CSV table of C-alpha atoms in Angstrom, one decimal:
chain,number,residue,atom,x,y,z
A,1,MET,CA,2.3,2.3,13.3
A,2,ARG,CA,4.9,-0.3,12.3
A,3,VAL,CA,8.5,0.7,13.0
A,4,LYS,CA,11.9,-0.9,12.4
A,5,ASP,CA,12.7,-3.6,14.8
A,6,ILE,CA,15.1,-3.2,17.7
A,7,HIS,CA,18.1,-4.6,15.8
A,8,SER,CA,17.9,-2.1,12.9
A,9,ILE,CA,20.6,0.6,13.1
A,10,SER,CA,18.1,3.4,12.3
A,11,SER,CA,15.3,2.1,14.5
A,12,LEU,CA,13.6,4.4,17.0
A,13,LEU,CA,13.7,1.6,19.5
A,14,ARG,CA,17.4,0.6,19.1
A,15,LYS,CA,18.7,2.9,21.9
A,16,PHE,CA,16.3,1.6,24.5
A,17,ASN,CA,17.4,-1.4,26.5
A,18,LEU,CA,14.6,-3.7,25.3
A,19,PRO,CA,14.5,-7.5,25.6
A,20,ASP,CA,14.9,-9.6,22.4
A,21,GLU,CA,11.5,-11.3,22.8
A,22,GLU,CA,7.8,-10.4,22.7
A,23,PHE,CA,6.8,-7.5,24.9
A,24,ASP,CA,4.2,-4.9,25.5
A,25,LEU,CA,5.8,-1.8,27.1
A,26,ASP,CA,5.1,1.9,27.7
A,27,LEU,CA,8.0,4.1,26.7
A,28,HIS,CA,8.7,7.8,26.4
A,29,ILE,CA,11.3,10.0,24.8
A,30,THR,CA,12.1,13.7,25.0
A,31,LEU,CA,12.4,15.5,21.7
A,32,THR,CA,14.6,18.5,21.6
A,33,ARG,CA,16.7,20.7,19.3
A,34,LYS,CA,19.5,21.1,21.8
A,35,GLN,CA,22.8,19.3,21.5
A,36,THR,CA,24.4,19.8,24.8
A,37,LYS,CA,26.8,17.2,26.4
A,38,ASP,CA,24.1,16.2,28.9
A,39,ILE,CA,21.6,15.4,26.2
A,40,LYS,CA,24.2,13.5,24.1
A,41,SER,CA,25.1,11.4,27.1
A,42,GLN,CA,21.5,10.2,27.4
A,43,PRO,CA,20.5,8.7,24.0
A,44,GLU,CA,17.9,6.5,25.6
A,45,LYS,CA,16.1,9.5,26.9
A,46,TYR,CA,16.6,12.3,24.3
A,47,ARG,CA,16.0,12.4,20.5
A,48,PHE,CA,17.5,15.3,18.5
A,49,LEU,CA,15.3,17.1,16.0
A,50,SER,CA,16.9,19.1,13.3
A,51,THR,CA,16.0,22.8,12.9
A,52,THR,CA,14.9,22.0,9.4
A,53,SER,CA,12.3,19.5,10.7
A,54,THR,CA,8.9,21.0,11.3
A,55,PHE,CA,7.6,20.3,14.8
A,56,ASP,CA,5.1,22.9,16.2
A,57,PHE,CA,5.4,21.7,19.8
A,58,ILE,CA,9.0,22.9,20.2
A,59,ASP,CA,9.8,26.6,20.3
A,60,GLU,CA,11.9,29.1,22.3
A,61,HIS,CA,9.4,28.9,25.2
A,62,ASN,CA,9.1,25.1,25.1
A,63,PRO,CA,12.5,23.6,24.2
A,64,GLU,CA,11.5,20.0,24.9
A,65,TYR,CA,8.6,17.8,24.2
A,66,VAL,CA,8.0,14.5,26.0
A,67,LEU,CA,6.4,11.9,23.7
A,68,HIS,CA,4.7,8.9,25.4
A,69,PHE,CA,3.8,5.8,23.4
A,70,ARG,CA,3.2,2.1,23.7
A,71,VAL,CA,5.4,-0.5,22.0
A,72,VAL,CA,4.1,-3.9,21.1
A,73,ARG,CA,6.6,-6.5,19.8
A,74,PHE,CA,5.3,-9.9,18.6
A,75,LYS,CA,6.5,-12.8,16.5
A,76,LEU,CA,5.0,-13.3,13.1
A,77,ASP,CA,3.0,-16.5,12.6
A,78,GLY,CA,5.0,-19.3,11.2
A,79,SER,CA,8.2,-17.3,11.3
A,80,GLU,CA,11.1,-16.4,13.7
A,81,GLU,CA,10.9,-12.7,12.7
A,82,TYR,CA,9.4,-10.0,14.9
A,83,GLU,CA,7.4,-7.0,14.1
A,84,SER,CA,7.3,-3.9,16.3
A,85,ILE,CA,4.3,-1.6,16.5
A,86,ILE,CA,4.0,1.8,18.1
A,87,THR,CA,0.5,2.8,19.2
A,88,ASN,CA,-1.5,5.1,21.4
A,89,LEU,CA,-4.3,2.5,22.0
A,90,SER,CA,-4.9,1.8,25.6
A,91,ARG,CA,-3.8,-1.6,27.0
A,92,ASP,CA,-7.1,-1.8,28.9
A,93,GLU,CA,-9.1,-1.7,25.6
A,94,PHE,CA,-6.7,-3.5,23.3
A,95,SER,CA,-4.5,-6.4,24.4
A,96,LYS,CA,-1.2,-7.4,22.6
A,97,ASP,CA,-3.0,-10.2,20.7
A,98,GLU,CA,-5.7,-7.7,19.6
A,99,ILE,CA,-3.0,-5.3,18.4
A,100,LYS,CA,-1.4,-8.1,16.4
A,101,GLU,CA,-4.8,-9.0,14.8
A,102,ILE,CA,-5.4,-5.3,13.9
A,103,TYR,CA,-2.0,-5.2,12.3
A,104,ASN,CA,-2.7,-8.3,10.3
A,105,THR,CA,-6.0,-6.9,9.2
A,106,ARG,CA,-4.5,-3.6,8.1
A,107,TRP,CA,-1.5,-5.1,6.3
A,108,GLY,CA,-3.6,-5.7,3.1
A,109,ILE,CA,-4.5,-2.0,3.2
A,110,GLU,CA,-0.8,-1.1,3.5
A,111,LEU,CA,0.0,-3.2,0.5
A,112,SER,CA,-2.9,-1.6,-1.5
A,113,PHE,CA,-1.5,1.9,-0.8
A,114,ARG,CA,2.0,0.7,-1.9
A,115,ASP,CA,0.5,-0.6,-5.2
A,116,LEU,CA,-1.6,2.5,-5.7
A,117,LYS,CA,1.5,4.6,-5.1
A,118,PHE,CA,4.0,2.7,-7.3
A,119,SER,CA,2.1,0.4,-9.6
A,120,ALA,CA,-0.6,3.0,-10.4
A,121,ASP,CA,2.0,5.9,-10.6
A,122,LEU,CA,0.6,8.0,-7.8
A,123,CYS,CA,4.0,9.0,-6.5
A,124,ALA,CA,3.5,12.4,-8.2
A,125,VAL,CA,0.6,14.4,-9.6
A,126,HIS,CA,0.7,16.7,-12.6
A,127,ALA,CA,-2.0,19.2,-11.7
A,128,LYS,CA,-1.6,22.4,-9.7
A,129,LYS,CA,-5.1,23.3,-8.6
A,130,ARG,CA,-6.6,21.5,-5.6
A,131,GLU,CA,-9.7,20.3,-7.5
A,132,SER,CA,-7.5,18.9,-10.4
A,133,ILE,CA,-5.2,17.1,-8.0
A,134,GLN,CA,-8.2,15.5,-6.3
A,135,GLN,CA,-9.5,14.5,-9.7
A,136,GLU,CA,-6.2,12.9,-10.6
A,137,ILE,CA,-6.1,11.0,-7.3
A,138,TRP,CA,-9.6,9.7,-7.9
A,139,ALA,CA,-8.8,8.7,-11.4
A,140,ARG,CA,-5.8,6.6,-10.3
A,141,MET,CA,-7.9,5.0,-7.6
A,142,ILE,CA,-10.6,4.0,-10.1
A,143,LEU,CA,-8.0,2.7,-12.5
A,144,TYR,CA,-6.4,0.7,-9.7
A,145,ASN,CA,-9.7,-0.8,-8.7
A,146,ILE,CA,-10.7,-1.7,-12.2
A,147,SER,CA,-7.3,-3.4,-12.9
A,148,PHE,CA,-7.4,-5.4,-9.7
A,149,ILE,CA,-11.0,-6.5,-10.1
A,150,MET,CA,-10.0,-8.0,-13.4
A,151,ALA,CA,-6.7,-9.3,-12.2
A,152,HIS,CA,-8.4,-11.0,-9.3
A,153,HIS,CA,-10.5,-13.1,-11.7
A,154,ILE,CA,-7.6,-14.3,-13.8
A,155,ILE,CA,-7.0,-18.0,-13.4
A,156,ASN,CA,-3.3,-18.5,-12.8
A,157,LYS,CA,-1.7,-21.2,-14.9
A,158,LYS,CA,1.3,-23.2,-14.0
A,159,PRO,CA,4.2,-22.8,-16.4
A,160,LYS,CA,4.7,-25.7,-18.8
A,161,GLY,CA,7.9,-27.6,-18.8
A,162,LYS,CA,9.2,-30.4,-21.0
A,163,GLY,CA,8.3,-33.5,-19.1
A,164,LYS,CA,8.3,-31.8,-15.8
A,165,LYS,CA,5.5,-30.6,-13.5
A,166,LYS,CA,6.0,-27.2,-12.2
A,167,LYS,CA,5.3,-26.7,-8.5
A,168,TYR,CA,4.3,-23.0,-8.5
A,169,SER,CA,1.9,-20.9,-10.6
A,170,TYR,CA,2.7,-17.7,-12.3
A,171,ALA,CA,2.2,-14.6,-10.1
A,172,ILE,CA,0.3,-11.7,-11.5
A,173,ASN,CA,2.5,-8.7,-12.3
A,174,LYS,CA,0.5,-5.9,-10.8
A,175,LYS,CA,2.2,-3.0,-12.6
A,176,MET,CA,1.7,-4.8,-15.9
A,177,ALA,CA,-2.0,-5.5,-15.1
A,178,ILE,CA,-2.6,-1.8,-14.5
A,179,HIS,CA,-0.6,-1.0,-17.7
A,180,HIS,CA,-2.7,-3.4,-19.8
A,181,CYS,CA,-6.0,-2.2,-18.4
A,182,ARG,CA,-4.9,1.5,-19.0
A,183,TYR,CA,-4.0,0.6,-22.6
A,184,PHE,CA,-7.3,-1.2,-23.1
A,185,ILE,CA,-9.3,1.7,-21.8
A,186,GLN,CA,-7.4,4.4,-23.7
A,187,HIS,CA,-7.2,2.6,-27.1
A,188,TYR,CA,-10.7,1.1,-27.1
A,189,LYS,CA,-12.8,4.0,-26.0
A,190,ARG,CA,-15.6,5.4,-28.2
A,191,LYS,CA,-16.6,9.0,-28.7
A,192,GLY,CA,-19.8,10.1,-27.2
A,193,GLY,CA,-19.4,8.0,-24.0
A,194,HIS,CA,-20.0,4.6,-25.6
A,195,PRO,CA,-18.0,1.8,-24.0
A,196,PRO,CA,-15.7,-0.4,-26.2
A,197,ASP,CA,-17.1,-3.4,-27.9
A,198,LEU,CA,-16.5,-6.6,-25.9
A,199,GLU,CA,-17.2,-10.0,-27.1
A,200,ILE,CA,-18.7,-11.6,-24.0
A,201,ASP,CA,-19.9,-15.1,-23.2
A,202,PRO,CA,-21.0,-16.4,-19.8
A,203,LEU,CA,-17.5,-17.2,-18.7
A,204,HIS,CA,-15.0,-14.8,-20.5
A,205,ILE,CA,-14.3,-11.4,-21.7
A,206,PHE,CA,-12.5,-11.7,-25.1
A,207,ILE,CA,-10.5,-8.8,-26.5
A,208,TYR,CA,-9.0,-8.5,-29.9
A,209,ASN,CA,-6.0,-6.3,-30.3
A,210,PRO,CA,-5.9,-4.8,-33.8
A,211,TYR,CA,-2.3,-3.7,-33.4
A,212,THR,CA,-0.9,-7.2,-32.8
A,213,LYS,CA,-3.8,-9.0,-34.5
A,214,ILE,CA,-4.0,-11.3,-31.4
A,215,GLY,CA,-7.1,-12.1,-29.5
A,216,TYR,CA,-6.8,-13.0,-25.8
A,217,VAL,CA,-9.0,-13.7,-22.8
A,218,LEU,CA,-8.8,-10.8,-20.4
A,219,CYS,CA,-10.3,-12.6,-17.5
A,220,HIS,CA,-12.5,-15.5,-16.6
A,221,LEU,CA,-15.9,-14.5,-15.1
A,222,PRO,CA,-17.6,-17.0,-12.8
A,223,PHE,CA,-19.8,-14.2,-11.3
A,224,PHE,CA,-18.4,-11.1,-13.0
A,225,ASP,CA,-21.1,-10.3,-15.6
A,226,ASN,CA,-22.6,-7.4,-13.7
A,227,GLN,CA,-19.2,-5.8,-13.4
A,228,ILE,CA,-19.1,-5.2,-17.2
A,229,HIS,CA,-21.7,-2.5,-16.9
A,230,LEU,CA,-19.8,-1.0,-13.9
A,231,LEU,CA,-16.7,-1.0,-16.0
A,232,ALA,CA,-18.4,0.8,-18.8
A,233,SER,CA,-19.6,3.6,-16.4
A,234,PHE,CA,-16.0,4.5,-15.6
A,235,PHE,CA,-14.9,5.5,-19.0
A,236,HIS,CA,-15.4,9.2,-18.3
A,237,ILE,CA,-12.1,9.1,-16.4
A,238,LEU,CA,-10.2,8.7,-19.7
A,239,ASP,CA,-9.8,12.5,-20.3
A,240,ILE,CA,-8.3,12.8,-16.8
A,241,LEU,CA,-5.8,9.9,-17.3
A,242,GLU,CA,-4.6,11.2,-20.7
């Protein structure tokens, strides 16, 4: 689990006397709900838990709970910044370099969850029943996957300037990509389960918007033709999304 670095005011690691360099250490803290002078005088040992915080391992018979964990701090590649990771993985099985590699591998997953939560509007659900909530989550995930499959195949173009060559390409706005795919699915669906009409050639999907009277290429398809049939099979989620 990634935590705030040792210099952050609200970091769990800030009150430990840790070196400002890469390290791989075993630490422990004692969680308690008490606020005695002795506890307050040892901030590197104790962490106070509010009575409003749910923690099943502390009760009247067990007023303290010792938490052991491993902290791995490493420098990011090509940067002077550090990342701090808390884990319970054994040092005998996973070295510091392997922890770093696992973190790099999982970072794309973390970004995907962030996009699913904020870009695909999964911060809140509207249903109350468990089955309906699960349906809504699956619907958002399917919409997210459809949108990013299409966005992945869009060829980024560099902005045009008057007599100047632009160095950087346009970045895809993920939230707008999901918005446009949602709009496309909702406004082009057909009754009876038939998918919308798409004018397809070997390289492009072309969509005509009757509201703006503008046609545009949704995406370029070097090897995407089979995905069209996959896309059509997902149109049953529309009633959930509306």
